[in-house]
PDB file of C-alpha atoms and ligand atoms in Angstrom:
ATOM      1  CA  UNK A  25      -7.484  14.650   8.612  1.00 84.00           C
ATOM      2  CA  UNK A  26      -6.779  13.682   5.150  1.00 91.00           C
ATOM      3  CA  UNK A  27      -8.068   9.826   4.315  1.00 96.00           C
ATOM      4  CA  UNK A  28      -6.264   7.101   3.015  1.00 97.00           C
ATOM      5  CA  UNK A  29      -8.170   4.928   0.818  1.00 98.00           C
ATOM      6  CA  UNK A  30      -7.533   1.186  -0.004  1.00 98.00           C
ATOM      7  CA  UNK A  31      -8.740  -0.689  -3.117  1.00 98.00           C
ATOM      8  CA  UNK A  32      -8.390  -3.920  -3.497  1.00 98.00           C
ATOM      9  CA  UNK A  33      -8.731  -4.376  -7.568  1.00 98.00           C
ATOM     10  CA  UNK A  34      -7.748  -7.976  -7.043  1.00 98.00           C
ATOM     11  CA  UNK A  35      -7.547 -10.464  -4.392  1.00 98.00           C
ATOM     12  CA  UNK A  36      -6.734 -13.935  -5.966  1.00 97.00           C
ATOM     13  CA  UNK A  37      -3.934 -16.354  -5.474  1.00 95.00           C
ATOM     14  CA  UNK A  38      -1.913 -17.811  -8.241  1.00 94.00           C
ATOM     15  CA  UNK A  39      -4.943 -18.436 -10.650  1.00 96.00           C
ATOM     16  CA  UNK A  40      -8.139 -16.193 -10.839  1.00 97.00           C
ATOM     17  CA  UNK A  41     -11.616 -17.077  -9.812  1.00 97.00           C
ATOM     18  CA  UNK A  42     -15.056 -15.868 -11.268  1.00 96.00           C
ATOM     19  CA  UNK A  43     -15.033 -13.776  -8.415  1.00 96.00           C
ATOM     20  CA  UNK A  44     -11.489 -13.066  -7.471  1.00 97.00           C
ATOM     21  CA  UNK A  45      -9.480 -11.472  -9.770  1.00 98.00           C
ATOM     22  CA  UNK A  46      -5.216 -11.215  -9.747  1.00 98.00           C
ATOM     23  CA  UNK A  47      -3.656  -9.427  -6.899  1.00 98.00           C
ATOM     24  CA  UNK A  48      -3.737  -5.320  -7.290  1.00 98.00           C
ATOM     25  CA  UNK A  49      -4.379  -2.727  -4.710  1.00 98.00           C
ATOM     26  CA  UNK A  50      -4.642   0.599  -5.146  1.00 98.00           C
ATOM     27  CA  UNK A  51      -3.796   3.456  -2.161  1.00 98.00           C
ATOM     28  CA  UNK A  52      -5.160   6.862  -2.550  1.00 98.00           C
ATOM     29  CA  UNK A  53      -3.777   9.607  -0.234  1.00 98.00           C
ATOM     30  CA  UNK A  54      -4.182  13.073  -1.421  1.00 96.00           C
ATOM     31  CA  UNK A  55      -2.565  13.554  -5.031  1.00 95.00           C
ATOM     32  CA  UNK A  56      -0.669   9.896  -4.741  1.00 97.00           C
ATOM     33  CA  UNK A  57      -2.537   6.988  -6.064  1.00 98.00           C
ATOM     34  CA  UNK A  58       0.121   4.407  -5.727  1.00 98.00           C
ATOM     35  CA  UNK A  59      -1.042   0.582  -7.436  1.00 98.00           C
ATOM     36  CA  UNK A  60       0.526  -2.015  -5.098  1.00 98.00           C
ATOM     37  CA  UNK A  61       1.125  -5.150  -7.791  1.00 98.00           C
ATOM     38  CA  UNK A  62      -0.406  -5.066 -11.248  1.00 98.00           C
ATOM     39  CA  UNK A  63      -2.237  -8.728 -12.134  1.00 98.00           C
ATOM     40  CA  UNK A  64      -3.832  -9.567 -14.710  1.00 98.00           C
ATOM     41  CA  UNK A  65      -6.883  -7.811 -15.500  1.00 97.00           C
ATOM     42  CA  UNK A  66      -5.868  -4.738 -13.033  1.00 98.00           C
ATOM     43  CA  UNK A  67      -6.877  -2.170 -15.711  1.00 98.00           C
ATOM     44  CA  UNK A  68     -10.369  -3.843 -16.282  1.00 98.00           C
ATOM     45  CA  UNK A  69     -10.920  -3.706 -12.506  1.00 98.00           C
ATOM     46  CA  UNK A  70     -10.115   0.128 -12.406  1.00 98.00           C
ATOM     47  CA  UNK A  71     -13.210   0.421 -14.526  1.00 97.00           C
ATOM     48  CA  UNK A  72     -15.782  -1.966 -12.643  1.00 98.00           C
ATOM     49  CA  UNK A  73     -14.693   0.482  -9.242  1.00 98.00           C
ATOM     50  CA  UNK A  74     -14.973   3.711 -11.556  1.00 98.00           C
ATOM     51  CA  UNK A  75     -11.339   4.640 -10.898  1.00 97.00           C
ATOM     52  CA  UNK A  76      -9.212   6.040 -13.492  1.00 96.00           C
ATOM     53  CA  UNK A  77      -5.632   4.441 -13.870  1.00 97.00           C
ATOM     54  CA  UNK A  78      -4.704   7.742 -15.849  1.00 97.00           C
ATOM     55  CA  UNK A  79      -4.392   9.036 -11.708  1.00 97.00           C
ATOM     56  CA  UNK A  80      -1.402   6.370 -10.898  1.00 98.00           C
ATOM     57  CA  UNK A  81       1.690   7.685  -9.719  1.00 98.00           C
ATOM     58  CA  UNK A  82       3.430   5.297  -8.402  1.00 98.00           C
ATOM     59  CA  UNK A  83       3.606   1.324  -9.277  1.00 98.00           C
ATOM     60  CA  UNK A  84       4.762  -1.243  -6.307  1.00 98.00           C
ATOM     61  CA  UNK A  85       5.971  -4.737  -7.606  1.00 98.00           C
ATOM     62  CA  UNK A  86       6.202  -7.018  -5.186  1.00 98.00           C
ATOM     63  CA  UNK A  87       7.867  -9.722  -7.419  1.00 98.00           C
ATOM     64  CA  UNK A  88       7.986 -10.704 -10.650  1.00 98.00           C
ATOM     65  CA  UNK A  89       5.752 -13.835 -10.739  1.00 98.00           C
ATOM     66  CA  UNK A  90       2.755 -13.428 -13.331  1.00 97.00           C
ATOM     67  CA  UNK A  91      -0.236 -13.203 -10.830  1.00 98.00           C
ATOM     68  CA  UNK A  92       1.592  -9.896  -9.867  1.00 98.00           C
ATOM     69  CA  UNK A  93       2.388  -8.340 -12.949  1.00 98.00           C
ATOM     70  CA  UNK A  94       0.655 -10.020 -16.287  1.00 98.00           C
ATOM     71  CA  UNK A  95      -1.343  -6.907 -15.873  1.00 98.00           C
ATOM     72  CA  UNK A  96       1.562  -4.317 -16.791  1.00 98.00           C
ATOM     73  CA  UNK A  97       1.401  -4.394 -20.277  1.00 97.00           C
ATOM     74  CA  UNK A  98      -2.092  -3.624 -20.913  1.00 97.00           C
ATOM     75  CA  UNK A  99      -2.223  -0.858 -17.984  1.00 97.00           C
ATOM     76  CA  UNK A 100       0.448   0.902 -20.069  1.00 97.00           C
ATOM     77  CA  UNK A 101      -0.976   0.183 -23.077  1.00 96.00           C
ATOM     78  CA  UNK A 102      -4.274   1.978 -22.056  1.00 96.00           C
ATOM     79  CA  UNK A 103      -1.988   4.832 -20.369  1.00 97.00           C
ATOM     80  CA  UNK A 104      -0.164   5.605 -23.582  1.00 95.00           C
ATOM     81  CA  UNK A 105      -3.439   6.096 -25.564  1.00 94.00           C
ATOM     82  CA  UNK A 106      -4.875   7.823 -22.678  1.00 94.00           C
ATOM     83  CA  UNK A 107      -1.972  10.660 -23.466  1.00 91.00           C
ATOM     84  CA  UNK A 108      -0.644   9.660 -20.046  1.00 96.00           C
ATOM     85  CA  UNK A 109       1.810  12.700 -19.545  1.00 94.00           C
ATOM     86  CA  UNK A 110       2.885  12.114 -15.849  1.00 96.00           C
ATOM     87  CA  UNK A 111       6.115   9.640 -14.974  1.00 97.00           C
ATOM     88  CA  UNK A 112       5.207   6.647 -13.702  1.00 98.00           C
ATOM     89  CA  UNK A 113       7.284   5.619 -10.751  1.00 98.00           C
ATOM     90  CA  UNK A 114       7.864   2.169 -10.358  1.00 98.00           C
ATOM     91  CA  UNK A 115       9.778   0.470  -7.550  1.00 98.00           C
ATOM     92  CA  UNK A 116      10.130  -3.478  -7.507  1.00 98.00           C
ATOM     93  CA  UNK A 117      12.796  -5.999  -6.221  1.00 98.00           C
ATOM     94  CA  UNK A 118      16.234  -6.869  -7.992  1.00 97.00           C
ATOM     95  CA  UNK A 119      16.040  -7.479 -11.767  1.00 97.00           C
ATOM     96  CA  UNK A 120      12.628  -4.972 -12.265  1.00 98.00           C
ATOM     97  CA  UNK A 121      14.474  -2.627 -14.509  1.00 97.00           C
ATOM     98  CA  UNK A 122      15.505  -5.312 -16.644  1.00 97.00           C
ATOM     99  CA  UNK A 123      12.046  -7.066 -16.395  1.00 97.00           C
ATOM    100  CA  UNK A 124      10.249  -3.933 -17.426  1.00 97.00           C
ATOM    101  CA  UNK A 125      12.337  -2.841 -19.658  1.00 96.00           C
ATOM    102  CA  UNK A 126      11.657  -5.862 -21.594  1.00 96.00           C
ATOM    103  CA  UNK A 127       8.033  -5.711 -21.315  1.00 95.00           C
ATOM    104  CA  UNK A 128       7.976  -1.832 -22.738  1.00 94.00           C
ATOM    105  CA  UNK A 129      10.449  -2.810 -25.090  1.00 95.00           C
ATOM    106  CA  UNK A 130       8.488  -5.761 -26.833  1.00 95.00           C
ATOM    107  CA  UNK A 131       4.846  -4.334 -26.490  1.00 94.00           C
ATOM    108  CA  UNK A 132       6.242  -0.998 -27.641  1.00 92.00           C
ATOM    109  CA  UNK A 133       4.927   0.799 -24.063  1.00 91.00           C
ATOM    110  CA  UNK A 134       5.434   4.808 -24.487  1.00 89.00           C
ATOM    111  CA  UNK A 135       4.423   5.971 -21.260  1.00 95.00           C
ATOM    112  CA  UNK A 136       7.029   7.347 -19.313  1.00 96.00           C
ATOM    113  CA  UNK A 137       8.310   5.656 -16.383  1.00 97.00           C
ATOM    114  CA  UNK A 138      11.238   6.016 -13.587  1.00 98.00           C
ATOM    115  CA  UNK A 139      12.634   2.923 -12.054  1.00 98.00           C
ATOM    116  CA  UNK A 140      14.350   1.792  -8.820  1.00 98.00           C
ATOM    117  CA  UNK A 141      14.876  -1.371  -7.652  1.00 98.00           C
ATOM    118  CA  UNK A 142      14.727  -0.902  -3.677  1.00 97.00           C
ATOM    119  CA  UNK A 143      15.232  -1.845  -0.338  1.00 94.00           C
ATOM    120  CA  UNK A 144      14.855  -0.168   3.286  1.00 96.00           C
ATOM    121  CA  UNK A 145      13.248   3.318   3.096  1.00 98.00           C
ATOM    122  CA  UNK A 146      13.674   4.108  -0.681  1.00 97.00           C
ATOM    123  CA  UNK A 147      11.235   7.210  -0.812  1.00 98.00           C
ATOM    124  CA  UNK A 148      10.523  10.316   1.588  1.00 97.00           C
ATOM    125  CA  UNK A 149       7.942  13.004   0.871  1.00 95.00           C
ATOM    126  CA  UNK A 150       6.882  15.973   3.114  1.00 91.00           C
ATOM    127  CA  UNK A 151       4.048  13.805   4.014  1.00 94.00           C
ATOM    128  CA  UNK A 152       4.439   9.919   4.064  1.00 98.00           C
ATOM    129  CA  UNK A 153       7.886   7.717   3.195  1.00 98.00           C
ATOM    130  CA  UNK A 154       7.865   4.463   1.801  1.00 98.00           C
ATOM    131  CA  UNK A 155       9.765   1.576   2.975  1.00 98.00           C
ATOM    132  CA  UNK A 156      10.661  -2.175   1.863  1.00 98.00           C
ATOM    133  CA  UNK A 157      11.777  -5.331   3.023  1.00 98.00           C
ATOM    134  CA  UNK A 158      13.058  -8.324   1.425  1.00 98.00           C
ATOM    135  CA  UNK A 159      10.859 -11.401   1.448  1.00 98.00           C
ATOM    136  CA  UNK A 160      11.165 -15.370   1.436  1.00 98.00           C
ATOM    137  CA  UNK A 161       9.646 -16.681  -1.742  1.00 98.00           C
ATOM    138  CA  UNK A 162      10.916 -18.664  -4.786  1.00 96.00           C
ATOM    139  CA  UNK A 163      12.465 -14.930  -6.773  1.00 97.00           C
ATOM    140  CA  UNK A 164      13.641 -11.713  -4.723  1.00 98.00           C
ATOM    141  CA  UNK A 165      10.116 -10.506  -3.269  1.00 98.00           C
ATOM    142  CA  UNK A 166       9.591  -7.181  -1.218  1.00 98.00           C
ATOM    143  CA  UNK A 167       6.940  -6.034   0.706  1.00 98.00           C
ATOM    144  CA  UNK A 168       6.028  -2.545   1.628  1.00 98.00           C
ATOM    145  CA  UNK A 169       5.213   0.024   3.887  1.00 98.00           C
ATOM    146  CA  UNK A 170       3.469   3.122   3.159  1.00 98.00           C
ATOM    147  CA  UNK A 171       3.697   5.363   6.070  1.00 98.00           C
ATOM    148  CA  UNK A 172       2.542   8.892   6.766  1.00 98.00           C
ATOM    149  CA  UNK A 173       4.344  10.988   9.222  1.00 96.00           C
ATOM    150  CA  UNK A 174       3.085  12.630  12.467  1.00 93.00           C
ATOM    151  CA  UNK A 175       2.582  16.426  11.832  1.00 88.00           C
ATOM    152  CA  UNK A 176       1.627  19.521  13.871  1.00 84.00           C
ATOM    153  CA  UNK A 177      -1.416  20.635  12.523  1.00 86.00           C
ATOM    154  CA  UNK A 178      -2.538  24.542  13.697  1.00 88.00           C
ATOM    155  CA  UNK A 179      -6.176  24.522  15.396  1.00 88.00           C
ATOM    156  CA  UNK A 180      -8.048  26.897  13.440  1.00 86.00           C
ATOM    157  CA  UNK A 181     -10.481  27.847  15.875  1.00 88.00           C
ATOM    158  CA  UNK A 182      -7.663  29.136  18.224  1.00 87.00           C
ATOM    159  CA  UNK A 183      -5.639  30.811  15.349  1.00 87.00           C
ATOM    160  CA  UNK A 184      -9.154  33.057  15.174  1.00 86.00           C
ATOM    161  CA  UNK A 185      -9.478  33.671  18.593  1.00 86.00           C
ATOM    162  CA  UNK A 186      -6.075  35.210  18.646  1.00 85.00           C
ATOM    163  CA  UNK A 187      -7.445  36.638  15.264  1.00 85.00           C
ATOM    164  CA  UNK A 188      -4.032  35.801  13.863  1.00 83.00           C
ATOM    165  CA  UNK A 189      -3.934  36.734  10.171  1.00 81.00           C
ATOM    166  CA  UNK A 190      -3.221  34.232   6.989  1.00 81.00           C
ATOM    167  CA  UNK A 191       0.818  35.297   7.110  1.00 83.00           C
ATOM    168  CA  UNK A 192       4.128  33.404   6.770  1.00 86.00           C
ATOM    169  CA  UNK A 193       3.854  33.636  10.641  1.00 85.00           C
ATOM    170  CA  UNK A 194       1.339  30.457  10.606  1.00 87.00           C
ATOM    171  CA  UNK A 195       4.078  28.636   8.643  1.00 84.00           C
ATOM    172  CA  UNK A 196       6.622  29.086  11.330  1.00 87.00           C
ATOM    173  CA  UNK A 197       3.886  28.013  14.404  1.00 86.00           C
ATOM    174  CA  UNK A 198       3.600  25.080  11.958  1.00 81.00           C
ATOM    175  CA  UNK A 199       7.168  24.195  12.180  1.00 81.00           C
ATOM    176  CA  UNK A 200       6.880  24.794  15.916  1.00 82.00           C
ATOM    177  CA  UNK A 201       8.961  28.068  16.394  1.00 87.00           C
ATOM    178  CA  UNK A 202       7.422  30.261  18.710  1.00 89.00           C
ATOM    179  CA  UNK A 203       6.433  33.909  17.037  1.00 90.00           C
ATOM    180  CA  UNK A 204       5.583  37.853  18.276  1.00 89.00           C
ATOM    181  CA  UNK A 205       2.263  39.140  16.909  1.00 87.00           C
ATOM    182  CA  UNK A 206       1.449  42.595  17.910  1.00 86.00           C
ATOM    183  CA  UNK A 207       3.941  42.382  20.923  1.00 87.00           C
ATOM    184  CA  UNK A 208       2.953  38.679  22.221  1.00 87.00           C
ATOM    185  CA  UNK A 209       4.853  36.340  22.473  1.00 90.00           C
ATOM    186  CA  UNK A 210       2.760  32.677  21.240  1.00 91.00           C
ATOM    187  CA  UNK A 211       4.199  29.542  21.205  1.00 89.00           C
ATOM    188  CA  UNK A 212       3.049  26.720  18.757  1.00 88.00           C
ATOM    189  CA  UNK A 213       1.754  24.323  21.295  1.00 86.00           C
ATOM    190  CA  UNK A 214      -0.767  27.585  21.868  1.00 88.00           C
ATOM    191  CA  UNK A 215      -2.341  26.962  19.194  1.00 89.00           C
ATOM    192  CA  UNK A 216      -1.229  23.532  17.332  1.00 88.00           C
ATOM    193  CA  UNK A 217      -2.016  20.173  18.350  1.00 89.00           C
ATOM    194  CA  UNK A 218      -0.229  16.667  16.898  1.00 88.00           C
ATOM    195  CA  UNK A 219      -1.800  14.686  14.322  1.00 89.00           C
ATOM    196  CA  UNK A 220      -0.639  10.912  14.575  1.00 93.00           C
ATOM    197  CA  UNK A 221       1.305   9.272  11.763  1.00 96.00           C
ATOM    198  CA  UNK A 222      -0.382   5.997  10.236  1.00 98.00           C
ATOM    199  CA  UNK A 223       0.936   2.919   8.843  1.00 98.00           C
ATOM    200  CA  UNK A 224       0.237   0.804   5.874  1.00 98.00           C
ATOM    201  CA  UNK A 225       1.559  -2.561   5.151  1.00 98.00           C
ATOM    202  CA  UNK A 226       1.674  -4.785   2.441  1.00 98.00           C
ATOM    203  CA  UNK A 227       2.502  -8.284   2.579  1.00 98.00           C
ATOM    204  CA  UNK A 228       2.342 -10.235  -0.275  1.00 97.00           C
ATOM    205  CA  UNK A 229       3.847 -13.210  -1.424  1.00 96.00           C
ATOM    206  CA  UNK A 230       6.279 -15.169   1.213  1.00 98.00           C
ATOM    207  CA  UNK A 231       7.178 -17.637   3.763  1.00 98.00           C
ATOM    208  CA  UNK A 232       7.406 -17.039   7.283  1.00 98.00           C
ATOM    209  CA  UNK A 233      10.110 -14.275   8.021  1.00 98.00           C
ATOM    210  CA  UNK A 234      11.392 -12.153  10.897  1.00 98.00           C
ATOM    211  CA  UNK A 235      11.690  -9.207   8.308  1.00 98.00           C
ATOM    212  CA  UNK A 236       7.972  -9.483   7.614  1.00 98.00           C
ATOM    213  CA  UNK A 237       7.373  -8.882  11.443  1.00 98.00           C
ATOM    214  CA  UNK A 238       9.429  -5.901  11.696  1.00 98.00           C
ATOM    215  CA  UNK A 239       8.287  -4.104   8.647  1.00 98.00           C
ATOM    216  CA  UNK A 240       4.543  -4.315   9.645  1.00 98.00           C
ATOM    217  CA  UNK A 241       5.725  -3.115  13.557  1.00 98.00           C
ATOM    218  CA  UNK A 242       2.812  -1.231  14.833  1.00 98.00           C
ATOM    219  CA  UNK A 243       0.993  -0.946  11.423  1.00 98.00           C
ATOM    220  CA  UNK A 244      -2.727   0.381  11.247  1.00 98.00           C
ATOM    221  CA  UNK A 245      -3.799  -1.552   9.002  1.00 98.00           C
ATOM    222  CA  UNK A 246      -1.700  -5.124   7.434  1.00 98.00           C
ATOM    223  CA  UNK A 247      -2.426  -6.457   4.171  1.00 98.00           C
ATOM    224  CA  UNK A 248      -1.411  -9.597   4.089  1.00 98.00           C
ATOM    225  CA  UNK A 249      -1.389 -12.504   1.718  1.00 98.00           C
ATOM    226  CA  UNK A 250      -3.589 -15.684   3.352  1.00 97.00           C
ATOM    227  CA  UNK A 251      -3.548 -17.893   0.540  1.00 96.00           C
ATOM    228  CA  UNK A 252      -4.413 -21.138   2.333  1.00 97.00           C
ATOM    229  CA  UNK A 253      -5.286 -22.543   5.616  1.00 97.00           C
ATOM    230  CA  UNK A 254      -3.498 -24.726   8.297  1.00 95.00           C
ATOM    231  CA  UNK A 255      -5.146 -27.961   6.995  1.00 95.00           C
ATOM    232  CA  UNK A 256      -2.436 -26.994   3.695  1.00 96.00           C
ATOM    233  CA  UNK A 257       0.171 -25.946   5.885  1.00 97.00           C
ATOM    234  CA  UNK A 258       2.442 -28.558   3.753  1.00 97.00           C
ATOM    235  CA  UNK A 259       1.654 -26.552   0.607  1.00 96.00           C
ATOM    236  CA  UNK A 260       2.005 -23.142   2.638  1.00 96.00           C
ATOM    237  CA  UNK A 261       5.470 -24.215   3.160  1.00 96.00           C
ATOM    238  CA  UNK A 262       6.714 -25.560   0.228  1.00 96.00           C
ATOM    239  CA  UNK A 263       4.878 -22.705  -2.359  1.00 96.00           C
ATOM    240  CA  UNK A 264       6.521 -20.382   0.332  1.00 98.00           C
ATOM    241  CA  UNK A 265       3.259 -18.703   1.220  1.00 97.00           C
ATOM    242  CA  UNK A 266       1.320 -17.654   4.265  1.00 98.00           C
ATOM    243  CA  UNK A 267      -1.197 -19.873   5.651  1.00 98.00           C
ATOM    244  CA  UNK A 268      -4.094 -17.910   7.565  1.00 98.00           C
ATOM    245  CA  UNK A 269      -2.560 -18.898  10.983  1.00 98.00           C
ATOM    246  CA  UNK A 270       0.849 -17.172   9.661  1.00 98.00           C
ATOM    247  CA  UNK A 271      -0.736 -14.080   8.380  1.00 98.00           C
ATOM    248  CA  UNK A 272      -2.202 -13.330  12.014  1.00 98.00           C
ATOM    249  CA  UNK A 273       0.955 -14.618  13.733  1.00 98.00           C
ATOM    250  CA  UNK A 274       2.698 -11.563  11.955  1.00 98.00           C
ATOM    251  CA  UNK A 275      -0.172  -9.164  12.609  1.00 98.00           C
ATOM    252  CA  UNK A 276      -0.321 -10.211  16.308  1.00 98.00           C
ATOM    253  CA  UNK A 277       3.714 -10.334  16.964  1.00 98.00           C
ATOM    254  CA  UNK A 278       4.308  -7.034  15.071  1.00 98.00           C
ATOM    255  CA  UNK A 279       1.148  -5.516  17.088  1.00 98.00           C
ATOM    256  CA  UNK A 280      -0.468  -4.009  14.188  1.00 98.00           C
ATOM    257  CA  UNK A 281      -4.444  -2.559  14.835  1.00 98.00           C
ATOM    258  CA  UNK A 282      -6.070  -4.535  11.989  1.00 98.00           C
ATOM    259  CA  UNK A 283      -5.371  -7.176   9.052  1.00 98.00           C
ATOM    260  CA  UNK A 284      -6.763  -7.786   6.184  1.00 98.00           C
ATOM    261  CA  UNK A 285      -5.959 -10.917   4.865  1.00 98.00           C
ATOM    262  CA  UNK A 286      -5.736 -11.342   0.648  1.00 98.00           C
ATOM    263  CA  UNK A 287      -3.872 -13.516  -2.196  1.00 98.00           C
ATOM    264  CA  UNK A 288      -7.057 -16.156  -1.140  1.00 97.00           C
ATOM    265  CA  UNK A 289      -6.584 -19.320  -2.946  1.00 96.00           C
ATOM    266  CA  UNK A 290      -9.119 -20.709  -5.211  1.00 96.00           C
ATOM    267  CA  UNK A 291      -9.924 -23.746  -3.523  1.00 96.00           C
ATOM    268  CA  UNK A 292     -11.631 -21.800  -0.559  1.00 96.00           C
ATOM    269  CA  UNK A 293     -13.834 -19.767  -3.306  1.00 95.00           C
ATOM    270  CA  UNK A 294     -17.086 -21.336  -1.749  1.00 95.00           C
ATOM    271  CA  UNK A 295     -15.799 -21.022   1.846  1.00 95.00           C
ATOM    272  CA  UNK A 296     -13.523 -18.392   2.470  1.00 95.00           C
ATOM    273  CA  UNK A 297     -14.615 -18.314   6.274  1.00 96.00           C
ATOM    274  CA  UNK A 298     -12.486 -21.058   6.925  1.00 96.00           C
ATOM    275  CA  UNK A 299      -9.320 -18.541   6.345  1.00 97.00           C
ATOM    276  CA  UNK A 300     -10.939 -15.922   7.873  1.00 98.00           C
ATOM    277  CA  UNK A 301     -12.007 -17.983  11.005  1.00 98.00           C
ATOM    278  CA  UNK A 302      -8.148 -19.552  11.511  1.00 98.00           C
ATOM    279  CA  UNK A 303      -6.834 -16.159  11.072  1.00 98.00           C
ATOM    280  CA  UNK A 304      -9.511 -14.617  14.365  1.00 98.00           C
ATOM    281  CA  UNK A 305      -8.310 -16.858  16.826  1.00 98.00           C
ATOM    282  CA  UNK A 306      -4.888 -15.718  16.444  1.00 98.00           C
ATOM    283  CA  UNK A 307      -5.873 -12.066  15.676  1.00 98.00           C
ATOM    284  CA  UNK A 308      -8.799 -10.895  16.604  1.00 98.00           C
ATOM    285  CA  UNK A 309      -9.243  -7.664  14.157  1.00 98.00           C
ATOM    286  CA  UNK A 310      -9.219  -9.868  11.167  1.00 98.00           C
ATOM    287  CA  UNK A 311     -11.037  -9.128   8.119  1.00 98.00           C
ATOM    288  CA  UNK A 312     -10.877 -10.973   4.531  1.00 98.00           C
ATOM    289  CA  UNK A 313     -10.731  -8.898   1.508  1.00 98.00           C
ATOM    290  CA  UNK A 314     -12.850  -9.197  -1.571  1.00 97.00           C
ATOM    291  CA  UNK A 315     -12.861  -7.456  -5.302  1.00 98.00           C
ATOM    292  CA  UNK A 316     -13.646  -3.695  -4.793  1.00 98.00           C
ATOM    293  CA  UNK A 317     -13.546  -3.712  -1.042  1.00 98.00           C
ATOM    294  CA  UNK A 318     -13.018  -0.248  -0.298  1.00 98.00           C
ATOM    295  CA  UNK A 319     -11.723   0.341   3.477  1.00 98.00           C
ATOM    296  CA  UNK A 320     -10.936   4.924   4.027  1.00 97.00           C
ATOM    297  CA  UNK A 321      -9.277   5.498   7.790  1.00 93.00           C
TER     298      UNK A 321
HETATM  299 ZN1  LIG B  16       1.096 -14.538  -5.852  1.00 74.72          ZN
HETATM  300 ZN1  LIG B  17       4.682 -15.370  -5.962  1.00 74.72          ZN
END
């Protein structure tokens, strides 16, 4: 089974820490290496993981506030005098063609890009779709969903047992038809079995929501922003943002396997265990990400 690999590039809140830098997350699944958010300093962080930005092929804004995107300019910068050749697709909330746009226009960005402001399931591959969902925060704000679909895989083992040659008669067992090979009859469950789907979700900036719930439904793995505990629930609420108690009351209600919680605010630099601890006893499977946390399922 093929991996998917998260990156988190940055894991701050609002302002940066010496250890935290803006929010950017990179997903690797086979060819795709799609950069959820672009903060400040995203390109920088690429190089302290060894990861080369020149693989992007797909950008995710969540929104348009600064700690999500200041980093666009230079990341295209460094793309365009890398000879960048591929086009970027970039998918964002209402207004992100204008927004970008703007940004190429005035820092004179040549890379080539395609963009789509989006909603619902705005992308569909042979492998894995994308969706979105409308957030609560203070500008239009989506989150996302990358998800991969459930495929019948053939068992090589019993393809060579029924010393089946390499033939466009493996594609159609793969599709599950049902084929003749040297007067048998085999049918695909023979000599396929299912490999399960998997689930991504990304959850940054926002209030509480319903939509937030039903977009991370039965999600491996939840990103989530966590950006302060219930002692600043006040604050939660009127930045519109997730306190840790929040971020695990969507993980548990949408029944999603494990969250990682992100977008940490400053003032826990020195203690983030009090987020991650408030988030556990609501959701067990909890973990809190840091710079260059790497997690491959
Ligand atoms: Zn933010
Ligand atoms: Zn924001």
């Amino acid at each position: 089974m093929e991996k998917v690999k998260i990156t988190f590039l940055g894991t701050s809140n609002a302002i940066p820490t010496v250890k935290r830098s803006h929010t950017a997350i990179l997903l690797t699944y086979k060819n795709e290496n799609i950069l959820v958010d672009c903060g400040e300093g995203a390109q920088r962080q690429f190089k302290f993981a060894h990861l080369s930005p020149s693989k992007l092929t797909r950008l995710l804004i969540t929104h348009w506030h600064g700690d999500h995107i200041l980093g666009i300019p230079g990341l295209f910068q460094t793309l365009a005098m890398s000879d960048y050749q591929k086009t970027l697709e970039v998918y964002g909330p209402r207004n992100t063609e204008r927004f970008l746009s703007s940004l190429q226009h005035i820092f004179k960005l040549k890379i080539k890009t395609k963009v789509k402001e989006v909603f619902s399931k705005f992308y569909e591959g042979s492998d894995f779709y994308l969706e979105a969902a409308s957030m609560k925060h203070d500008t239009h704000c989506l989150a996302y969903s990358f998800i991969i679909k459930e495929k019948h895989r053939l068992d090589k083992k019993k393809l060579a047992k029924l010393k089946l040659p390499n033939s466009p008669l493996l594609k159609q067992l793969q599709e599950s038809k049902s084929i003749t090979f040297k007067g048998r009859k085999i049918k695909s469950s023979q000599v396929s079995y299912l490999e399960k789907g998997r689930k991504i979700t990304f959850i940054l900036d926002t209030a509480p929501n319903p939509a937030s719930i039903q977009l991370a439904k039965n999600s491996d793995i939840l990103v989530c922003e966590s950006s302060f505990s219930n002692q600043e629930a006040a604050l939660a609420k009127e930045r519109l943002h997730l306190t840790a108690k929040d971020a695990a009351t969507i993980a548990k209600k949408a029944k999603v396997k494990k969250l990682i919680l992100t977008h940490i605010s400053q003032r826990y630099e020195h203690n983030p265990k009090i987020i991650l601890d408030e988030a556990k006893k609501v959701f067990k499977n909890t973990t809190l990400a840091k710079d260059f946390d790497v997690v491959e399922f």
